[in-house]
Tab-separated table of C-alpha atoms in Angstrom:
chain	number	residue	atom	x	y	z
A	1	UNK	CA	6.189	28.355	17.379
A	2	UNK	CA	3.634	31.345	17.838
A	3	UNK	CA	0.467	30.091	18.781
A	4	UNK	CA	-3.171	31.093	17.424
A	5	UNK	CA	-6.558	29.765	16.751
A	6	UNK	CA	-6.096	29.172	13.719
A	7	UNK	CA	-4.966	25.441	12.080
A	8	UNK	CA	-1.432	25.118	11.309
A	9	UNK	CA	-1.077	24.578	7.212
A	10	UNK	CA	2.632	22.673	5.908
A	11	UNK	CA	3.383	25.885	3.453
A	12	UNK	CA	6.243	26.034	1.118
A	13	UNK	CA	8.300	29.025	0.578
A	14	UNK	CA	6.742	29.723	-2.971
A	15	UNK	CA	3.145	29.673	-1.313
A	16	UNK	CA	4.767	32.376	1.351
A	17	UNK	CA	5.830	34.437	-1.339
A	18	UNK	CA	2.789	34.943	-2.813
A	19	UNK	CA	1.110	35.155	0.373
A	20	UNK	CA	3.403	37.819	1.578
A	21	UNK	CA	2.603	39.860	-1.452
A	22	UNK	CA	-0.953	39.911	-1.154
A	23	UNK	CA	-0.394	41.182	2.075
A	24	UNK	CA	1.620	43.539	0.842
A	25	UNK	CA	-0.078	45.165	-2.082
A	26	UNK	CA	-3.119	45.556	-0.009
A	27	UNK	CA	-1.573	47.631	2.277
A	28	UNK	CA	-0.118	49.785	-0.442
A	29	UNK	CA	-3.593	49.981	-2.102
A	30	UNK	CA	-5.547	52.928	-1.182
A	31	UNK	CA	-8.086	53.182	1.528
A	32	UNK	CA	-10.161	55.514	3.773
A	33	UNK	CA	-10.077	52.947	6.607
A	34	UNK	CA	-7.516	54.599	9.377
A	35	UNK	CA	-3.729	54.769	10.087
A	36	UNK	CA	-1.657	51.368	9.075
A	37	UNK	CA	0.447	49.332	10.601
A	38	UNK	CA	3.048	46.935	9.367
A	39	UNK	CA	5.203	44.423	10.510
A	40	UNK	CA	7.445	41.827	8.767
A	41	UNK	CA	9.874	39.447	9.902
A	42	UNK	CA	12.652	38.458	6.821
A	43	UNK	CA	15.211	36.490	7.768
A	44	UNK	CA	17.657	37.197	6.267
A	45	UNK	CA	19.019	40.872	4.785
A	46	UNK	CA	19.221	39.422	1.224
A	47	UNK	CA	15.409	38.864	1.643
A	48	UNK	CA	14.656	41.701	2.736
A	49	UNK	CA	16.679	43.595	-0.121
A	50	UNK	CA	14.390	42.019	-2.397
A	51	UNK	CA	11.736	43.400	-1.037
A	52	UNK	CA	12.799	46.749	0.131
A	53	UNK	CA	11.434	49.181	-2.258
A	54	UNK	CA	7.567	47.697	-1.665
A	55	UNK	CA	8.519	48.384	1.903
A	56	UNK	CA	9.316	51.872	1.285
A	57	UNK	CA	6.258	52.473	-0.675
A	58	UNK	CA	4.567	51.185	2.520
A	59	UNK	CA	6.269	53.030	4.743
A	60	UNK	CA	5.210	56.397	2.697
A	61	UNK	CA	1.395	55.912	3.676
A	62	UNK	CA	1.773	53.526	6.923
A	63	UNK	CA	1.901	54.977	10.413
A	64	UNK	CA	4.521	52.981	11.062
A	65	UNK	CA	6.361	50.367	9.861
A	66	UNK	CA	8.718	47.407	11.348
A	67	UNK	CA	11.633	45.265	9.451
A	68	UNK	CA	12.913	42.068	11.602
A	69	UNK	CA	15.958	40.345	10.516
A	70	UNK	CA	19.235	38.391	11.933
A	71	UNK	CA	22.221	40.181	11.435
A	72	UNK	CA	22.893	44.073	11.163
A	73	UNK	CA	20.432	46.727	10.572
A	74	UNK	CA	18.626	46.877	7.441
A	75	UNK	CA	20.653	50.106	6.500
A	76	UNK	CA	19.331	53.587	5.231
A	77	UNK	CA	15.839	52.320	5.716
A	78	UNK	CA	13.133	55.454	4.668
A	79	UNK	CA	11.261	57.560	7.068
A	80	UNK	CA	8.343	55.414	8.955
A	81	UNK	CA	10.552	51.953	9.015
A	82	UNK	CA	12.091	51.157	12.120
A	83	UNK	CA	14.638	47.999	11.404
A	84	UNK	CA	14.804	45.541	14.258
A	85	UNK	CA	17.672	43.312	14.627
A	86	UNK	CA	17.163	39.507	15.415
A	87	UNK	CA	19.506	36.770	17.211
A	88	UNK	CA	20.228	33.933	15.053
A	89	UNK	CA	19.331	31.714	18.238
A	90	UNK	CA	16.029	32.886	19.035
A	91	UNK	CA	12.547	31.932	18.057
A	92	UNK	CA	12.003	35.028	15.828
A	93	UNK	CA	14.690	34.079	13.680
A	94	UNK	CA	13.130	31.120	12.180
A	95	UNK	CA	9.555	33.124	11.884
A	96	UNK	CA	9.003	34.731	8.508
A	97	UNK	CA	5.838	36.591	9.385
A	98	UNK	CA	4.281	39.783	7.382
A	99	UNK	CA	0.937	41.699	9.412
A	100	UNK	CA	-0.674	44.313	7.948
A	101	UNK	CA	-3.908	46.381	10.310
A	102	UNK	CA	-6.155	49.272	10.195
A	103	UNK	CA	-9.143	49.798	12.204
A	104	UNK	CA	-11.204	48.808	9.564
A	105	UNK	CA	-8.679	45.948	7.891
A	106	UNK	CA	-6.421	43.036	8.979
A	107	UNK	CA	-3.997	40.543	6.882
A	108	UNK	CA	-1.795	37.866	8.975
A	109	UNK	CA	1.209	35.742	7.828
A	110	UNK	CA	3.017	33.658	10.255
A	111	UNK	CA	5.041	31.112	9.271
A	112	UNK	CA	7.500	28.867	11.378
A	113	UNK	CA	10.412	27.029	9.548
A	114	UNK	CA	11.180	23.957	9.466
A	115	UNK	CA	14.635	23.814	8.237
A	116	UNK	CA	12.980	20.688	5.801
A	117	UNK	CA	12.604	21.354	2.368
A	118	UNK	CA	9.955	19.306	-0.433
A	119	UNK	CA	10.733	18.537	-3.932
A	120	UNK	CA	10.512	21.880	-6.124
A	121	UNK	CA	12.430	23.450	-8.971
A	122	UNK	CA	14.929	25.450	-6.419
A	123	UNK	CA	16.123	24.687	-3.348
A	124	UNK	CA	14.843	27.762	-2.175
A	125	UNK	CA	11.343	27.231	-3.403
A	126	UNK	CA	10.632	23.717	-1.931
A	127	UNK	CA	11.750	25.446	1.805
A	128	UNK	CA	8.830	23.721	4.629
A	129	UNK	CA	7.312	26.141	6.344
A	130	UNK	CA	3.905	25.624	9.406
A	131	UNK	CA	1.954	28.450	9.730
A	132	UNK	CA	-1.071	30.155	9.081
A	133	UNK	CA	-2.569	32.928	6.854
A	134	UNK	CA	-5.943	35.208	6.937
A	135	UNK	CA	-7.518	38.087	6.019
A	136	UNK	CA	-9.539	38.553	9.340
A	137	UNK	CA	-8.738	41.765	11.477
A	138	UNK	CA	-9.174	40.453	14.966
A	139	UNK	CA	-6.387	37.761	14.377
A	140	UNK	CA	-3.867	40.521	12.958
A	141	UNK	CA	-4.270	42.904	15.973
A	142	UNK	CA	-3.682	39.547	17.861
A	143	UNK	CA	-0.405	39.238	16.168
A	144	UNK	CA	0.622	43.095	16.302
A	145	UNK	CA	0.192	42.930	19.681
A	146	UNK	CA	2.356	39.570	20.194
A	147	UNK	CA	4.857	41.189	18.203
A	148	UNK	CA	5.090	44.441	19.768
A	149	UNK	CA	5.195	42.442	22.950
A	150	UNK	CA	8.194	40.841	21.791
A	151	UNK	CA	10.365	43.475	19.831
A	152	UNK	CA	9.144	46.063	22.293
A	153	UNK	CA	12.871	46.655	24.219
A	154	UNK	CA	14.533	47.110	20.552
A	155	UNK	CA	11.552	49.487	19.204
A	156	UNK	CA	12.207	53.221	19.549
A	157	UNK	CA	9.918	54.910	21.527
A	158	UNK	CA	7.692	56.935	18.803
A	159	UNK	CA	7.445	53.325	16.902
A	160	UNK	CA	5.696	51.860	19.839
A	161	UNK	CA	3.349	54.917	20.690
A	162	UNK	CA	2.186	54.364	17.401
A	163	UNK	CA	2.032	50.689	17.388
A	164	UNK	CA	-0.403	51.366	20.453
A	165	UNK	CA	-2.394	54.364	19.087
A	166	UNK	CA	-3.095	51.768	16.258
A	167	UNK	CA	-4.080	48.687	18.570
A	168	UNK	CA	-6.287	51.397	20.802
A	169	UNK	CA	-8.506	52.444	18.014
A	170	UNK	CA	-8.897	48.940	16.806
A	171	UNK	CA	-9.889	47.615	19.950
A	172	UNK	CA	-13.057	50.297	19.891
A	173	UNK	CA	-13.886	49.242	16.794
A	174	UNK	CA	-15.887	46.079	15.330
A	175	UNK	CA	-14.577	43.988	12.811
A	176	UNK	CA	-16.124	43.402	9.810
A	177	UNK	CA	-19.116	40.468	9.688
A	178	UNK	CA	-17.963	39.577	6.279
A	179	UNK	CA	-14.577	38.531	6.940
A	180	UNK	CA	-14.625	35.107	6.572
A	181	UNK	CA	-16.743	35.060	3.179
A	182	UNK	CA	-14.453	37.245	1.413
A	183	UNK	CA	-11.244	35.113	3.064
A	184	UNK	CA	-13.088	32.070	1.344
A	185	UNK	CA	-12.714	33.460	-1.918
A	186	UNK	CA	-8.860	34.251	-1.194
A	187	UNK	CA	-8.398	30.902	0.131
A	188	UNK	CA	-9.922	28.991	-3.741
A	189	UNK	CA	-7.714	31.526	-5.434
A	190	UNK	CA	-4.841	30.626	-4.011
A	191	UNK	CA	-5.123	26.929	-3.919
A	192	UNK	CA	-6.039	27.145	-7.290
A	193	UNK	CA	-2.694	29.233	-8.254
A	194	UNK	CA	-0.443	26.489	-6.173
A	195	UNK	CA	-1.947	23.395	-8.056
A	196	UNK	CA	-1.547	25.363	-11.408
A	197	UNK	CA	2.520	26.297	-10.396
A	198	UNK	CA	2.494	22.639	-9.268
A	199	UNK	CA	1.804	21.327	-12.451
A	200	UNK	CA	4.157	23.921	-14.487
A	201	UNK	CA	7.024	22.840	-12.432
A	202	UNK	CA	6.351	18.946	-13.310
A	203	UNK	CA	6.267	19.469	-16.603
A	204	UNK	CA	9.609	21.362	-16.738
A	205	UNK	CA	11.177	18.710	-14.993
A	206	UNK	CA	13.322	16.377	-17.644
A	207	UNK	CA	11.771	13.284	-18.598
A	208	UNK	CA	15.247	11.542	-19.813
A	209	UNK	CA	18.626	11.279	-18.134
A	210	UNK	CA	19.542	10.241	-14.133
A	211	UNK	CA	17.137	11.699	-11.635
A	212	UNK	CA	18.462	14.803	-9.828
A	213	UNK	CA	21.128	15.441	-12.097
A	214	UNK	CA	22.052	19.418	-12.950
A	215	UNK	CA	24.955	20.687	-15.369
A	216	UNK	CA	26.420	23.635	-14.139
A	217	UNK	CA	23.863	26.552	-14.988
A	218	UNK	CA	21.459	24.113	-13.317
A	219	UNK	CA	23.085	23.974	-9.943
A	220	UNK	CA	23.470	27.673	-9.750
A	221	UNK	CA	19.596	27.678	-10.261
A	222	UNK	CA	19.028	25.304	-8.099
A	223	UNK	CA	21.172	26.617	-5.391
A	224	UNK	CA	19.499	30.243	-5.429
A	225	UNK	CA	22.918	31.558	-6.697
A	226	UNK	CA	21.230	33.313	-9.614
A	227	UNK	CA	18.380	34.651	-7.503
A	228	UNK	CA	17.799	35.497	-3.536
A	229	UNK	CA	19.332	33.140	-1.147
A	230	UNK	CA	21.183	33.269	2.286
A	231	UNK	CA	23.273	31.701	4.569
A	232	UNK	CA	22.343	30.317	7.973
A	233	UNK	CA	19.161	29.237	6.823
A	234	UNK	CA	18.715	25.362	5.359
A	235	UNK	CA	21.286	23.288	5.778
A	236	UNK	CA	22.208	21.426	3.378
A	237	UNK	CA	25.045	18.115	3.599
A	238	UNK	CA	27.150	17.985	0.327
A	239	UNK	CA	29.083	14.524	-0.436
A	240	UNK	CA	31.992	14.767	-2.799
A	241	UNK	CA	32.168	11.639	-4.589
A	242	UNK	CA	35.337	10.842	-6.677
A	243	UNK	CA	35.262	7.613	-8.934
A	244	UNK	CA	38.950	6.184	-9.916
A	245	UNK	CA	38.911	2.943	-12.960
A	246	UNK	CA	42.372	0.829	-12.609
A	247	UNK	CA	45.183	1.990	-15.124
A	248	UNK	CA	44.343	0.913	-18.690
A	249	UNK	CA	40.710	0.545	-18.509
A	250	UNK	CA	39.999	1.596	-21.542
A	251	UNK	CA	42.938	-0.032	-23.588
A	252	UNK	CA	41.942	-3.256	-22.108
A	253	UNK	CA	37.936	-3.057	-22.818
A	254	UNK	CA	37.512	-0.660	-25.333
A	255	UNK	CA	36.221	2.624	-25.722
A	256	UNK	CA	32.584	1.760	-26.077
A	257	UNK	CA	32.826	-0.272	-23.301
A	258	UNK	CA	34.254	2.392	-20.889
A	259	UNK	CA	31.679	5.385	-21.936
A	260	UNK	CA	28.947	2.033	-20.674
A	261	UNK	CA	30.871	1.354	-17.215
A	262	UNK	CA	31.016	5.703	-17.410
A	263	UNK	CA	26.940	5.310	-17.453
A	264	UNK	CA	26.353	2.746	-15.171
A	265	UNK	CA	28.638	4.190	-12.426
A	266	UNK	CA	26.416	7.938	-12.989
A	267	UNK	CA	22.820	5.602	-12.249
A	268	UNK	CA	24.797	3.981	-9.412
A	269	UNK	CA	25.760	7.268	-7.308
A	270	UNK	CA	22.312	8.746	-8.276
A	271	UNK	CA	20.486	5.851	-7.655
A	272	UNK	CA	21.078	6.895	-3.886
A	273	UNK	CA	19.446	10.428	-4.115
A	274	UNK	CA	15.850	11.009	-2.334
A	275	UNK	CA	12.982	13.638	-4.382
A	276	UNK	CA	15.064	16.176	-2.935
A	277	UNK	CA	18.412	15.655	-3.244
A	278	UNK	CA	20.698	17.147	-6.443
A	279	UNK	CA	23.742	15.787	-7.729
A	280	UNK	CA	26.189	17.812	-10.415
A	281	UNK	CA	29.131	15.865	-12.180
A	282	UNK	CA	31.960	18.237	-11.637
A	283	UNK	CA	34.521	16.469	-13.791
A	284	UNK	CA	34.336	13.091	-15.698
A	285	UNK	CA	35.425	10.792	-12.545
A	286	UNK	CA	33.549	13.525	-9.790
A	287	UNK	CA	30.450	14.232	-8.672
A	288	UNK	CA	29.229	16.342	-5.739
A	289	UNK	CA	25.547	15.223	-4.072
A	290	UNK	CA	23.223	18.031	-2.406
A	291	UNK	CA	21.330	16.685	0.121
A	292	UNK	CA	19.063	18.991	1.847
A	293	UNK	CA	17.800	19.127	5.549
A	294	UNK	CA	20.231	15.750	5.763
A	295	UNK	CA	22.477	15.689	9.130
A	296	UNK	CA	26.395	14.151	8.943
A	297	UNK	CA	25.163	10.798	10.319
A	298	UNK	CA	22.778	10.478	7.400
A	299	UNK	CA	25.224	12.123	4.439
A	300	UNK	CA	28.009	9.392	5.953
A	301	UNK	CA	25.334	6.460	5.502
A	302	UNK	CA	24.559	7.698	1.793
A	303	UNK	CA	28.317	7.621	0.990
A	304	UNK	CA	28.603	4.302	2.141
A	305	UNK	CA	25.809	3.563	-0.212
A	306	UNK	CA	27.606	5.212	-2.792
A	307	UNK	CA	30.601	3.207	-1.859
A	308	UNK	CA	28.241	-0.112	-2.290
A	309	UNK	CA	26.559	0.638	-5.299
A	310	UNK	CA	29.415	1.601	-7.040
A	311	UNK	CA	31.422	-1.794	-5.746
A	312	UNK	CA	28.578	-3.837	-6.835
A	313	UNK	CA	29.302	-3.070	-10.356
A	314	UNK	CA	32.265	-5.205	-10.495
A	315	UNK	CA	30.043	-8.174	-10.330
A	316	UNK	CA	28.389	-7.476	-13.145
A	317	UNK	CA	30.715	-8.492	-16.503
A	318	UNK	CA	32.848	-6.535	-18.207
A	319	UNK	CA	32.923	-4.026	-14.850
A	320	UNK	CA	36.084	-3.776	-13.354
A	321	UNK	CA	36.504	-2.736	-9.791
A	322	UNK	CA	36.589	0.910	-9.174
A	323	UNK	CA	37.833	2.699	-6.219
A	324	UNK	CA	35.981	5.408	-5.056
A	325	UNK	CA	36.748	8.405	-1.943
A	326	UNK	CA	34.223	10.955	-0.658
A	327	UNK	CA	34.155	13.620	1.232
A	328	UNK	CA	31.104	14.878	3.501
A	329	UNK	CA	29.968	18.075	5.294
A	330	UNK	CA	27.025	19.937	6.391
A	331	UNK	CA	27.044	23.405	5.341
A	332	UNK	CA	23.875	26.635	5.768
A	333	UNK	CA	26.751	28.458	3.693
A	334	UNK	CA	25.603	30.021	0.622
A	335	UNK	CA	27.050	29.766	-2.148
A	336	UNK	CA	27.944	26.579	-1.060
A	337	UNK	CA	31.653	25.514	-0.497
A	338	UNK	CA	31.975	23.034	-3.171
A	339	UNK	CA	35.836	24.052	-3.222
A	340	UNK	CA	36.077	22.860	0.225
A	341	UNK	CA	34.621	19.872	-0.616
A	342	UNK	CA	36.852	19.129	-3.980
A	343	UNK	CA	39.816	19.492	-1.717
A	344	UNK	CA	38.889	17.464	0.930
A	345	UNK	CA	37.698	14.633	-1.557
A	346	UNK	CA	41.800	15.340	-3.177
A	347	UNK	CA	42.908	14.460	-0.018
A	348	UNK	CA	41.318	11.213	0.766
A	349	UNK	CA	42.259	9.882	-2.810
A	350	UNK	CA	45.752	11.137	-1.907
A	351	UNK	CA	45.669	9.595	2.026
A	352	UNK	CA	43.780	6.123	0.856
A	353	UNK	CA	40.939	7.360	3.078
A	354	UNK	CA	37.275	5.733	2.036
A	355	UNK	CA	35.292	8.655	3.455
A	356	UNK	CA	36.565	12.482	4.963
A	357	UNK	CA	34.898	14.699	6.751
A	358	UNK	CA	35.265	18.404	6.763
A	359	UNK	CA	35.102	20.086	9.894
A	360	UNK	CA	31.423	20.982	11.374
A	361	UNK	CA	30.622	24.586	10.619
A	362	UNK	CA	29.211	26.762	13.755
A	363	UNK	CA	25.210	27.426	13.695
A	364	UNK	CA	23.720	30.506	13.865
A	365	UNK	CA	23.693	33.561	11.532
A	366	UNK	CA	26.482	34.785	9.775
């Protein structure tokens, strides 16, 4: 992770966003303080696409302006951007950083991931980020100058004569002895927004019904399908969980009794979810757990806990004994795979197997 002076913060990706466009409107607002420079490192495409016609407002006014991300070239970017392209295994890749500089100004974002995520309202918004953020001039040229250092070989040439005509005229110029008083009123601001969005998002949360538990438009909230999300970036394991009564249940117990065992056997596979984790029934004997930042050896041990919980019922009368299959993988895929999943859980109810497990996907971008 990029080193600096200042002290690493844990940062979520909703506190990045906002970060990054403070950054970003104040190098769009206007200011007699020298030529601009700007550099941002996305990703992903899909975030930068978001993104991209604040970018091209930038890149209107800045001297010059540079666009990181893994995969192709940000395409058709305007005049003034220079896209860089990243490799999914290297250290930029997992750096979403945004610098603005002038001779006169300086704004720093650079944020490491952590490929760990924190209980929020999406799965994108409760990403786990360490970094650091400032409005101090000094520690931006720092960080133009580490990244030019870096991205130098895929820069063309007139992008890094500016980048140096830039970091030339800053380095004959003092910065600015107020710095770190006006920073200090950033810093309250923004502490004050994240407890207030804090508190927002706890109240939407549902007081009644199993923890963790999304109907359908709710997963495809959760997931970032109806918003900005991409692959290769959290991984997330996904346990397919299918839940089988014997022949006749309900004949032999009674309706009433069945939609209880129905409701008991829901609290006992979410009963194994942490904060984090989602779970969305997909039919009325299957149910698919999300399980963020969780490896294969840790999704296998919850669906033996699943397998448990669920057994355990038939000690407790009228329960019958229930036979239950699952079906685990790890996955950075987005949207995620949950046909792969439903088949794979088809097959071990078909094959008697307890638990299957789906192939492990290749890392890196895609």
């Amino acid at each position: 992770m990029p080193q600096s002076g200042r002290t690493q913060e844990r940062l979520t990706k909703r506190s990045l966003v906002a970060i990054s466009h403070a950054i970003e409107r104040a190098a769009l607002a206007t200011a007699e303080d020298g030529p601009l420079v700007v550099l941002a490192l996305f990703q992903r495409t899909p975030y930068f696409e978001r993104e991209r016609a604040i970018y091209e407002r930038i890149a209107a006014s800045a001297a010059v302006t540079v666009v990181a991300v893994v995969g192709p070239t940000p395409p058709e970017l305007t005049a003034g951007a220079y896209g860089v392209v990243l490799d999914g295994a290297e250290e930029l890749a997992r750096e979403w950083s945004v610098v603005a500089l002038t001779p006169r100004f300086g704004a720093t974002l650079v944020a490491y991931d952590r490929g760990e995520v924190a209980p929020a309202a999406t799965l994108e918004a409760g990403r786990l980020f360490d970094g650091h953020w400032g409005f101090r001039r000094d520690e931006a040229l720092h960080q133009v100058i580490r990244l030019r250092a870096r991205l130098a070989e895929r820069l063309p040439e007139p992008a890094r004569s500016r980048l140096d005509e830039v970091v030339a005229r800053v380095r004959d110029i003092p910065a600015a002895p107020g710095e770190s008083r006006a920073e200090a009123a950033i810093r309250m601001l923004a502490d004050r927004g994240e407890r207030v969005q804090r508190a927002v998002t706890q109240r939407a949360e549902p007081a009644d019904g199993p923890a963790g538990l999304l109907d359908e438009p709710g997963l495809r909230r959760w997931t970032g399908e109806a918003g900005v999300t991409a692959s290769g970036i959290l991984r997330v394991a996904l346990v397919g969980v299918r839940v089988d009564e014997p022949p006749g249940t309900p004949e032999r117990f009674g309706r009433r009794s069945a939609a209880r065992e129905a409701q008991a056997v829901l609290a006992a596979i979410t009963g194994v979810l942490r904060p984090v984790d989602r779970a969305v029934r997909l039919a009325d004997n299957e149910y698919l757990l999300m399980l963020p930042a969780l490896d294969e050896t840790g999704a296998l041990e919850v669906a033996g806990r699943v397998h448990e919980a669920v057994g355990g019922l038939a000690r407790s009368y009228p329960f019958v004994a229930f036979t239950v299959h699952a079906a685990v993988t790890v996955t950075d895929r987005r949207p995620l795979p949950l046909a792969d999943v439903r088949h794979a859980v088809e097959w071990a109810a078909r094959e008697g197997v307890p638990v299957a497990t789906l192939a492990p996907e290749p890392t890196g971008a895609r």
